[in-house]
Coordinates of C-alpha atoms and ligand atoms in Angstrom, one line a residue:
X1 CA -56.1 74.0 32.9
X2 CA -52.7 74.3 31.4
X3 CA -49.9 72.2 32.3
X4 CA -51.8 69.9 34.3
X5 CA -54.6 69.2 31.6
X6 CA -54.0 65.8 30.3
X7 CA -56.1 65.0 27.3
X8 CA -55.5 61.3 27.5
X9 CA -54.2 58.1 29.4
X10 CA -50.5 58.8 29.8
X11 CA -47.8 56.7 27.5
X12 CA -47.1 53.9 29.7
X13 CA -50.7 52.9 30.2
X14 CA -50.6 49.3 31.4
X15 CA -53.6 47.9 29.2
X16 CA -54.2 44.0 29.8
X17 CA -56.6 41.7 31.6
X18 CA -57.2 40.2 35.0
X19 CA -57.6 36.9 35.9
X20 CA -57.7 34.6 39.4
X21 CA -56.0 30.8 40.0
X22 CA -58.9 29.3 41.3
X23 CA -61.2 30.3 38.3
X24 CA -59.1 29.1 35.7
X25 CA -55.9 27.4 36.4
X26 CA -57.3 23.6 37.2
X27 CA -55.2 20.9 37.8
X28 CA -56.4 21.8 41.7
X29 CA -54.9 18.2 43.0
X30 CA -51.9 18.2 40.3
X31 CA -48.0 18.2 41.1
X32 CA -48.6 18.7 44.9
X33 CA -51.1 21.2 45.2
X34 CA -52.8 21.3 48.4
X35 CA -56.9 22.1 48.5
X36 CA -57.9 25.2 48.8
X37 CA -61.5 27.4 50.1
X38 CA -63.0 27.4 46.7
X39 CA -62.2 23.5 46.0
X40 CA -64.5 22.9 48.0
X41 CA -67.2 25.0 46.3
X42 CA -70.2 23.6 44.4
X43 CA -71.3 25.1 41.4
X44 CA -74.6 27.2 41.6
X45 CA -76.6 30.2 39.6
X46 CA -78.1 33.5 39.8
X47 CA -81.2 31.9 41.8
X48 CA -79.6 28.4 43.4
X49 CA -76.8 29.5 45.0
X50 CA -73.2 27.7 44.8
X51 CA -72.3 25.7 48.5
X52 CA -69.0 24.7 50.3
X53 CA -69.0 21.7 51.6
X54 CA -67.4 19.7 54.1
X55 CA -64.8 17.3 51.9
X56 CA -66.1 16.1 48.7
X57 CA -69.3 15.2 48.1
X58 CA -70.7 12.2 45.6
X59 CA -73.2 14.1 43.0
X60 CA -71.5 17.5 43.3
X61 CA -69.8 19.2 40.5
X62 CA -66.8 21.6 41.7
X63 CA -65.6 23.8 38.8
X64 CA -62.2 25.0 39.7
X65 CA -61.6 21.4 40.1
X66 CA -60.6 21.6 36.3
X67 CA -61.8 25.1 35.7
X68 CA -60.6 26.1 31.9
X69 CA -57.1 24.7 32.6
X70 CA -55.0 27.5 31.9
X71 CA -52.4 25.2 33.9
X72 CA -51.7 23.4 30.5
X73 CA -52.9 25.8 28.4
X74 CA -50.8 29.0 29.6
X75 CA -48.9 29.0 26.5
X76 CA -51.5 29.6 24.2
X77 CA -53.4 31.6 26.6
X78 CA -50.5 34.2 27.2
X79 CA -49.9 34.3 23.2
X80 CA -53.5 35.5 22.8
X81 CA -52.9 37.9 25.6
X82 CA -49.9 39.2 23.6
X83 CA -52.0 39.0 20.6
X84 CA -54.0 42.2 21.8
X85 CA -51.2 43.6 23.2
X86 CA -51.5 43.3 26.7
X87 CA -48.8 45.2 28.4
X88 CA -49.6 43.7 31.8
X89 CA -51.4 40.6 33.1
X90 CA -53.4 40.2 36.5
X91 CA -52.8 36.7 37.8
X92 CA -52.9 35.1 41.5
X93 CA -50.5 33.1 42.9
X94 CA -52.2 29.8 44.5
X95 CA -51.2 29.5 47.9
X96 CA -51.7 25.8 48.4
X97 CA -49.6 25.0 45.2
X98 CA -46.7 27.2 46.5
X99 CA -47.5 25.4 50.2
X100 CA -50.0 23.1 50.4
X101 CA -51.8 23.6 53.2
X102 CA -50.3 26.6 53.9
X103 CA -47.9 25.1 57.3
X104 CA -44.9 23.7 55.8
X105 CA -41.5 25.4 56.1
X106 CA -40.3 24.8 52.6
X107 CA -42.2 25.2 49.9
X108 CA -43.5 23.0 47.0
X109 CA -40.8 23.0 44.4
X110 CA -43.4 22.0 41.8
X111 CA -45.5 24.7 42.4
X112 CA -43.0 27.3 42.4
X113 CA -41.6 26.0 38.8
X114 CA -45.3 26.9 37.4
X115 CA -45.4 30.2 37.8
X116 CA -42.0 30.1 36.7
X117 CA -42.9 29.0 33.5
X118 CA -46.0 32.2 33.4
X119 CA -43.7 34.6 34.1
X120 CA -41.6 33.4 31.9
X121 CA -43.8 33.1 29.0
X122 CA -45.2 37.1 30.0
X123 CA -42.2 38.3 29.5
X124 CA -41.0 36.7 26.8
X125 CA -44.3 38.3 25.1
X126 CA -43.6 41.8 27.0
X127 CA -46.4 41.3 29.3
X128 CA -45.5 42.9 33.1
X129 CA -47.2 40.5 35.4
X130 CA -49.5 41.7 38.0
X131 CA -49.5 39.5 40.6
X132 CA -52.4 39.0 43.6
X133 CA -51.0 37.0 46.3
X134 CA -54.0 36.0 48.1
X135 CA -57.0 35.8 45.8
X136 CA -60.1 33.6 47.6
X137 CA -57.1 31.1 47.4
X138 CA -56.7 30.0 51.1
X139 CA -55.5 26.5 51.7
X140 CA -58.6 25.1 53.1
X141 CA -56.3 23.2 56.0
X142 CA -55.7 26.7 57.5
X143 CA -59.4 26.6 57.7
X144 CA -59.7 23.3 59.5
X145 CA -56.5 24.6 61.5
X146 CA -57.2 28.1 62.4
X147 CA -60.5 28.9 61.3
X148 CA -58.8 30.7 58.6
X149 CA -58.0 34.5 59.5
X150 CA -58.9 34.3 62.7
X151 CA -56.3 32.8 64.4
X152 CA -53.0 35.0 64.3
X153 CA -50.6 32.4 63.3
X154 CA -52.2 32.8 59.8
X155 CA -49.8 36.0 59.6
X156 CA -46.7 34.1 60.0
X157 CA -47.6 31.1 57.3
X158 CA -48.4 34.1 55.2
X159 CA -45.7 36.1 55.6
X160 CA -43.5 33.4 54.8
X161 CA -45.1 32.3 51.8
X162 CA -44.6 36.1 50.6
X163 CA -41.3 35.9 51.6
X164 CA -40.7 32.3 49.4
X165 CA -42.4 34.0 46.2
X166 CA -40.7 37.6 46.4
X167 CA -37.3 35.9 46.4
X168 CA -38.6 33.4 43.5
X169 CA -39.6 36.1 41.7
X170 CA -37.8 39.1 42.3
X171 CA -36.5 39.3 38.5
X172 CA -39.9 38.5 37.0
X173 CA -42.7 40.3 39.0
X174 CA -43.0 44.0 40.1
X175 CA -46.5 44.5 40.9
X176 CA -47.8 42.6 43.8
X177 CA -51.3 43.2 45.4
X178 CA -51.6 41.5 48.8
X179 CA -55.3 40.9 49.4
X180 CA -57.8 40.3 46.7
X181 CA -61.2 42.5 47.5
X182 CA -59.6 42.4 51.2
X183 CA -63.0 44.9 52.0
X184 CA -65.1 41.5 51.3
X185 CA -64.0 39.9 54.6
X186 CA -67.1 41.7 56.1
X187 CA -69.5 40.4 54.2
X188 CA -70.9 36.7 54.1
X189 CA -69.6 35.5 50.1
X190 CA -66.2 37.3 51.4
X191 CA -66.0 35.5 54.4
X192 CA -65.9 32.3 53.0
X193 CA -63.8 33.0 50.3
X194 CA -61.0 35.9 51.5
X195 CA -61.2 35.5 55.4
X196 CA -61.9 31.4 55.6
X197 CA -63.5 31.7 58.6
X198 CA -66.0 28.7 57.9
X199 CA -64.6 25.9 60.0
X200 CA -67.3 23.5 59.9
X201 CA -69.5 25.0 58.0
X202 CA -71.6 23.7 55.1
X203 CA -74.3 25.2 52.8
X204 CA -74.8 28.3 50.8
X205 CA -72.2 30.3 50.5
X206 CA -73.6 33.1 50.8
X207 CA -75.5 32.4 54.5
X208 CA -72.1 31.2 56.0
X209 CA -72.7 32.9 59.6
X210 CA -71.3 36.3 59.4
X211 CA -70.2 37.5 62.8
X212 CA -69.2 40.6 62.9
X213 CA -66.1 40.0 65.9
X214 CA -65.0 36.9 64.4
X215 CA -64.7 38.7 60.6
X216 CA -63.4 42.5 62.1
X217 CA -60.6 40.3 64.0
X218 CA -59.8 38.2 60.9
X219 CA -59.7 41.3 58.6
X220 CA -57.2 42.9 61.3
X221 CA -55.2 39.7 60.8
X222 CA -55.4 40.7 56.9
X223 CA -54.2 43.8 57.8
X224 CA -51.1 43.2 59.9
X225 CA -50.2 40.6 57.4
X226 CA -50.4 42.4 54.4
X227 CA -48.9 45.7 56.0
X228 CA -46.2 43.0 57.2
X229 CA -45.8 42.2 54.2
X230 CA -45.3 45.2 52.4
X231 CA -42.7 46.6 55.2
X232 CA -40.9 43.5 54.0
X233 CA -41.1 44.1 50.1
X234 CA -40.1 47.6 50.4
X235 CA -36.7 46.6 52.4
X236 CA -35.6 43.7 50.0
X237 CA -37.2 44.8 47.1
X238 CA -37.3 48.9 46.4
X239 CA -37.7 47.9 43.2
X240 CA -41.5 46.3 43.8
X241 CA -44.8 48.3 44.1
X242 CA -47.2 46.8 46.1
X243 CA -50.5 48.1 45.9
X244 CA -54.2 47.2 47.6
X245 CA -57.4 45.5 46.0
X246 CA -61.2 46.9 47.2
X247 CA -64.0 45.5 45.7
X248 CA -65.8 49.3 44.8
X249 CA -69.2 49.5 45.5
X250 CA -70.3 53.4 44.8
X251 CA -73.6 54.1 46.5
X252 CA -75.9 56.9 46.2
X253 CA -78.4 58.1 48.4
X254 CA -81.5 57.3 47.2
X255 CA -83.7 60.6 48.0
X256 CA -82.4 63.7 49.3
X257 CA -83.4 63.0 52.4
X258 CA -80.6 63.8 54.8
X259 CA -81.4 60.3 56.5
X260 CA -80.1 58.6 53.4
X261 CA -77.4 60.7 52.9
X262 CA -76.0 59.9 56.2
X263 CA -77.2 56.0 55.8
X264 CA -75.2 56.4 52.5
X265 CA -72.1 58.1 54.1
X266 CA -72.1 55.5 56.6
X267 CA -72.3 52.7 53.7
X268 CA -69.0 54.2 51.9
X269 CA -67.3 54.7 55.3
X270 CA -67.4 51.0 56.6
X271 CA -67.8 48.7 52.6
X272 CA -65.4 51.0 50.7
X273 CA -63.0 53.4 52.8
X274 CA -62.1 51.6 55.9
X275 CA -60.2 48.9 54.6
X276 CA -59.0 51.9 52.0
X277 CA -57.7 54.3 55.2
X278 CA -56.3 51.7 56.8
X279 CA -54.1 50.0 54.1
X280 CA -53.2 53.3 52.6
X281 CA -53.5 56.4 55.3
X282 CA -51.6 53.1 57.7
X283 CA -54.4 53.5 60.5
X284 CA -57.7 52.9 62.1
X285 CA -60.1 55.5 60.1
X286 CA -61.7 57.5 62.8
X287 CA -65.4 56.4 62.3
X288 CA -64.5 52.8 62.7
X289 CA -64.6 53.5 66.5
X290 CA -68.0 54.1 66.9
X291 CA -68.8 51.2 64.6
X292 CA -67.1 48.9 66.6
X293 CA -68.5 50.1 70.4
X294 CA -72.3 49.7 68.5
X295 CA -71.3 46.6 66.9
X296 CA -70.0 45.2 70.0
X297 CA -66.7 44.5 68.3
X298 CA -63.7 44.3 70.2
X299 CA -60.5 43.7 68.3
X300 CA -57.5 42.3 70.0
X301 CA -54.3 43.6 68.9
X302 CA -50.6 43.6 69.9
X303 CA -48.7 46.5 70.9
X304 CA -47.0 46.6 67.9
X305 CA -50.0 46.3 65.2
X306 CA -50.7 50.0 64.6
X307 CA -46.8 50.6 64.2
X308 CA -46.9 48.2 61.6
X309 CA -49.9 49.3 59.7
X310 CA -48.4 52.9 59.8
X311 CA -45.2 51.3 58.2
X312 CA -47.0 49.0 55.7
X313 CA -49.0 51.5 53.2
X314 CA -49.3 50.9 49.7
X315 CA -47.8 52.3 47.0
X316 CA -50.5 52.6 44.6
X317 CA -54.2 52.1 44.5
X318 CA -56.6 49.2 42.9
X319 CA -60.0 48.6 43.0
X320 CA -62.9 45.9 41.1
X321 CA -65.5 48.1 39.6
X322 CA -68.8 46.6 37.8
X323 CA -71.9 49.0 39.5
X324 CA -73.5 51.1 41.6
X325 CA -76.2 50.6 43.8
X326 CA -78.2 53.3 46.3
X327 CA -79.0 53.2 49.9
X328 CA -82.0 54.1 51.4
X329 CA -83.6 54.7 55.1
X330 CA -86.6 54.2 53.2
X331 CA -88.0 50.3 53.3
X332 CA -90.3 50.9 50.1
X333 CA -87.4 51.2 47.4
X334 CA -86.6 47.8 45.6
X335 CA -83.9 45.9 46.0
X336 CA -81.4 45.3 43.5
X337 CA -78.5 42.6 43.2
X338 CA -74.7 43.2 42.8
X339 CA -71.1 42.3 43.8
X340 CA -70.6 41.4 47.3
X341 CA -73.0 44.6 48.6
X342 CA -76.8 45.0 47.2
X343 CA -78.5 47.6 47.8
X344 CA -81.8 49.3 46.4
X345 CA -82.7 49.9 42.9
X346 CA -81.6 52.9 40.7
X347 CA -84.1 53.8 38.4
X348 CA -81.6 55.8 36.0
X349 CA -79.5 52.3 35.7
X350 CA -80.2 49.0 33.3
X351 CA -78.5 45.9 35.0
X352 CA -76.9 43.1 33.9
X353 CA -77.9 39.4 33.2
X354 CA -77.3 38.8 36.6
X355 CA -78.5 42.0 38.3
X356 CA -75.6 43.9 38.4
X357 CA -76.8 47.8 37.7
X358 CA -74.4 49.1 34.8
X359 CA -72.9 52.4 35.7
X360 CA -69.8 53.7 33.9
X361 CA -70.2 57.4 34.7
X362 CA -69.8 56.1 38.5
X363 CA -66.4 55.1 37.6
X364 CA -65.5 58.5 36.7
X365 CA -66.7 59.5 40.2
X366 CA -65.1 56.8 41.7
X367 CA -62.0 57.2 40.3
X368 CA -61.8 61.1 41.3
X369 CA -63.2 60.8 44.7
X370 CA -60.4 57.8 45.8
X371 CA -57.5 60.4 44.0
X372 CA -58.5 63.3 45.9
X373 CA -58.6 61.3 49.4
X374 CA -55.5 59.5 48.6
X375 CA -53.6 60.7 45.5
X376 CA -51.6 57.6 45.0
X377 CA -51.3 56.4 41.3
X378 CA -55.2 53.8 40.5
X379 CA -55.1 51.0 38.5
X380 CA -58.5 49.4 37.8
X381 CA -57.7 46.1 37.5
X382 CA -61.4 44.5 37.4
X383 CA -64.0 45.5 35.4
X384 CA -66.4 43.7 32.8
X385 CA -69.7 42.4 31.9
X386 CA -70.9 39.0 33.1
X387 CA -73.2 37.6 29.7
X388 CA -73.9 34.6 27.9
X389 CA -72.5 34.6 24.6
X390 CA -73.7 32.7 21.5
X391 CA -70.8 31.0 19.3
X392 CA -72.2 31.1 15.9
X393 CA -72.2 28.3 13.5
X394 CA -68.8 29.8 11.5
X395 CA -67.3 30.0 15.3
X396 CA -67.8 33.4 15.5
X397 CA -69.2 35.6 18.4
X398 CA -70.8 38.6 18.5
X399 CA -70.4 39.6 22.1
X400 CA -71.2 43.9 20.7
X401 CA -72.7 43.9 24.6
X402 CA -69.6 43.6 26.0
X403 CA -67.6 45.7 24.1
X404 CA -70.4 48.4 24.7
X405 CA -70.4 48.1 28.5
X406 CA -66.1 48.2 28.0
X407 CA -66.2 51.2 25.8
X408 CA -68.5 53.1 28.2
X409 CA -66.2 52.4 30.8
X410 CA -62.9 53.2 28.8
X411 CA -64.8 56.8 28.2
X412 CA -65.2 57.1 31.8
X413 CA -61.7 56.3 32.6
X414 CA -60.1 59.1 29.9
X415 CA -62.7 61.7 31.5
X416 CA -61.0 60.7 35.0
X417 CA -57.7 61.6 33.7
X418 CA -59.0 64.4 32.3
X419 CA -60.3 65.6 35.5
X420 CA -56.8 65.0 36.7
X421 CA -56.3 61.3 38.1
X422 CA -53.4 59.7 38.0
X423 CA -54.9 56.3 36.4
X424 CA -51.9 53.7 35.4
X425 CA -53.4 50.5 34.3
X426 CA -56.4 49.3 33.2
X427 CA -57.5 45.2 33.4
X428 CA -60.7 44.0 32.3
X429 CA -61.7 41.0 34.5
X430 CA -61.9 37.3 33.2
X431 CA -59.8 38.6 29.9
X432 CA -60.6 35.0 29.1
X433 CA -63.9 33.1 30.0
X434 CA -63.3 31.4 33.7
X435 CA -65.5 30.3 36.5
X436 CA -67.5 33.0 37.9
X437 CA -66.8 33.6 41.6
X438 CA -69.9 34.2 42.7
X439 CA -72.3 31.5 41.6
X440 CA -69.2 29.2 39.9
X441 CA -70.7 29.0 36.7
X442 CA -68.9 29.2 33.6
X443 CA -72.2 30.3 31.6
X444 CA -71.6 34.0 33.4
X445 CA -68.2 34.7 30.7
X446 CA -66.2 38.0 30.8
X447 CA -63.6 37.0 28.4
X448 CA -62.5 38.6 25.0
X449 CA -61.5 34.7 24.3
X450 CA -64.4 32.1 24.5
X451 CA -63.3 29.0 26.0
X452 CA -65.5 26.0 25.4
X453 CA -66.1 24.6 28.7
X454 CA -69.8 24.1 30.1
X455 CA -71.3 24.1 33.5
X456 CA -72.0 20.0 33.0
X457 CA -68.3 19.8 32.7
X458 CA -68.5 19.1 29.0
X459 CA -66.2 21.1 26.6
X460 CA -63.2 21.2 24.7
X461 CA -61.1 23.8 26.2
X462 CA -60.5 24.8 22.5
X463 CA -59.8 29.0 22.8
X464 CA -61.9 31.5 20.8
X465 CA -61.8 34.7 19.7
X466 CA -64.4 36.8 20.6
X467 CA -65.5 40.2 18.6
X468 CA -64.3 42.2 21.4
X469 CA -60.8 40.7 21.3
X470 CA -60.1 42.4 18.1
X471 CA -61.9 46.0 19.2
X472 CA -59.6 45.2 22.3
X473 CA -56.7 44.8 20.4
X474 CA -57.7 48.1 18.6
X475 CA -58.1 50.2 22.2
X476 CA -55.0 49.0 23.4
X477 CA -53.1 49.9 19.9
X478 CA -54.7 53.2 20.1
X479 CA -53.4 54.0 23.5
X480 CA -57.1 54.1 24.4
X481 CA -58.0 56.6 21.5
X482 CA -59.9 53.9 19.1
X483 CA -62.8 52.8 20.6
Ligands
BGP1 C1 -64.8 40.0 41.9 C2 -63.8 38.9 42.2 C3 -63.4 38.1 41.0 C4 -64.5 38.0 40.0 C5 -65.4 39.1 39.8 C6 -66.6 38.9 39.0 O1 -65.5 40.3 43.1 O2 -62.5 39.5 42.6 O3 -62.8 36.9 41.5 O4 -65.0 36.7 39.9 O5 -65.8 39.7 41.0 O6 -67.6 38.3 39.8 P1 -68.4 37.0 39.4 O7 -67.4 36.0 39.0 O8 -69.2 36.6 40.5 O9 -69.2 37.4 38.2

């Protein structure tokens, strides 16, 4: 107790929103943008999944194609950001429309003036961008190239491209992330969208061939490059915090069996904590090892790798949060959907629309067990609740769902910094309504503004306020108190 009791989220909160290029700029093939992985993806649902496919096909609908079009629409977008009060913005940088297919050796001047303009218009509104450089954005002709990450010359292209955009925007941008979710490389949706290791591949996205050497060596390339990366920032730029991204899956054991608990410890050590250890402690955790010889994965690096991870770490934490899930040695529990990982079925949870188990006192947990390995400053800068919303006839929309999944959450948070976390930002995923990653639908919406835009393509664009942008606006006014 005492001095170190804080009874709420500290003055300079960063409140805002997150959102990604691919899922709601558009204009993918406009002023010299190059293609990127998820141009190339179909749209799908919760039950027929979304494809990649090999070029175009006639008959197929690709929704970041146009997406919501916040590339002509930033303006108004940002204003209704401001509106509620944001103090900081999540965006991505598209890589193809900075260098469009990810080879050249100077950049695409177009490209660069765009996020010009953003930045401009955030701060013009006293929004702090937060920016992701790599965010399922890979310019697909690194695929065709290199078979994305795993070919090592993908750390030079992107080391360069971080080098064009830190000097672009040295006087805008402070917060930089490296790798979106960089922990979904291992996995089969992340290996298509954050390792691009699909060369040739067509078909679900989700059964792109996941093997495990070809994805370990890609992430290591992930590694090195964004540890490279960081090194760099934090010799030009002192000025620049750089941080991680880990998509957070908390998992319980399921019984008290002590074969779960080890199945579950195992399950945190290798979808959560390795990529974790590595981008933060600056090294190999020491259970990877053993996870590798059983795995039959050898990774190939250069003498000077670890160095560099060592002198890479972050400076502050982030991590996507939506659920929980359990894990289980025992093959009668039922399964249960969620983001990236599933695992089995917690009977004390509800789950989403899409099967997503809702579980905001897990982010309390979370929150305190990444401070106590790591005690770097958090930021969770992805969190929401995928629903369909109904527009009324008067325009109106009564999205209470959301706001009740956000204010649960919120709670959770100010119990975390209760408990003593150092938690700096806060930004709710898909602040306005944008292509779901996942299944590419726009019917799965997030947003606190409603954008009218359909999965048939169909739609206005015209921008909406939802309920929960006012109760938003409220939070944020409050400093978190009015909720
Ligand atoms: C995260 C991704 C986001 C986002 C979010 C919600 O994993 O970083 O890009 O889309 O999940 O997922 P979905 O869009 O599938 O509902």
């Amino acid at each position: 107790m005492g001095e170190h009791f804080r009874s709420t989220f500290r003055e300079d909160f960063l409140w805002g929103g997150a959102c990604a290029a691919n899922q709601f700029e558009g204009a993918w093939d406009v002023d010299g943008k190059g293609p990127s992985v998820a141009d190339f993806c179909t749209n799908g649902t919760h039950t027929n999944p979304k494809q990649i496919t090999l070029g175009l096909k006639d008959g197929c609908f690709y929704p970041s194609h146009d997406a919501i079009d916040f590339y002509h629409h930033y303006e108004e977008d940002i204003a209704l950001f401001a509106e509620m009060g944001f103090k900081v913005f999540r965006t991505s940088i598209s890589w193809p429309r900075i260098f469009p297919t990810g080879m050249e050796s100077t950049p695409n001047e177009k490209g660069l003036e765009f996020y010009d303009r953003v930045f401009d218009c955030c701060r013009k509104h006293g929004i702090e961008p937060l920016v992701t450089i790599s965010h399922y954005e890979m310019p697909y002709a690194l695929v065709e190239a290199c078979n994305g990450w795993e070919n090592r010359q993908v750390i030079q292209y992107f080391l360069n491209y971080c080098k064009v955009i830190f000097a672009r925007y040295q006087h805008k941008v402070n917060y930089w992330l490296t790798f979106n979710e960089i922990n979904a490389g291992a996995m089969s949706l992340g290996a298509v969208l954050s390792t691009g290791t699909v060369r040739g591949y067509e078909g679900p996205l989700m059964d792109a061939p996941t093997d495990k050497q070809t994805l370990y060596q890609a992430l290591h390339h992930q590694f090195v490059a964004s540890a490279l990366a960081v090194r760099y920032a934090h010799s030009q730029y002192p000025h620049f915090k750089l941080g991680n991204m880990i998509c957070f899956v908390t998992s319980y054991p399921y019984t008290c069996d002590p074969a779960d608990i080890l199945a579950c410890q195992k399950q945190m050590q290798m979808a959560n904590w390795f990529c974790s250890d590595i981008q933060v402690r600056g090294q190999y955790p020491h259970y990877a090892w053993r996870y590798f010889h059983e795995n039959n994965i050898h990774i190939h690096m250069e003498p000077e790798d670890l160095q560099v991870l060592k002198e890479g770490t972050v400076d502050f934490y982030t991590l996507s949060y939506y659920m929980s899930n359990c894990i289980t040695t025992h093959s009668d529990a039922e399964k249960t959907d969620g983001n990236i990982f599933s695992g089995s079925k917690n009977p004390y949870l509800q789950s989403s629309g899409w099967g997503w188990q809702i579980d905001p006192q897990g982010l309390r947990y979370t929150l305190n067990e990444i401070y106590s390995r790591y005690g770097i400053p958090i930021m969770v800068v992805e969190n929401g609740l995928g629903a369909q919303d109904i527009v009324e006839e008067d325009g109106s929309i009564h999205d209470d769902y959301r706001i009740d999944y956000l204010r649960k959450h919120i709670a959770q948070m100010e119990e975390a910094v209760k408990d003593g976390v150092d938690l700096i930002g806060y930004t709710p995923w898909g602040c306005i309504d944008l292509i779901s990653a996942s299944t590419g639908e726009m019917k799965k919406r997030y947003g606190f503004i409603h954008v009218d835009k359909y999965d048939d393509g169909t739609g206005s664009l015209a921008r909406r306020r939802k309920d929960s942008f006012y109760w938003y606006r409220d939070v944020i006014a409050s400093n978190g108190a009015k909720r």
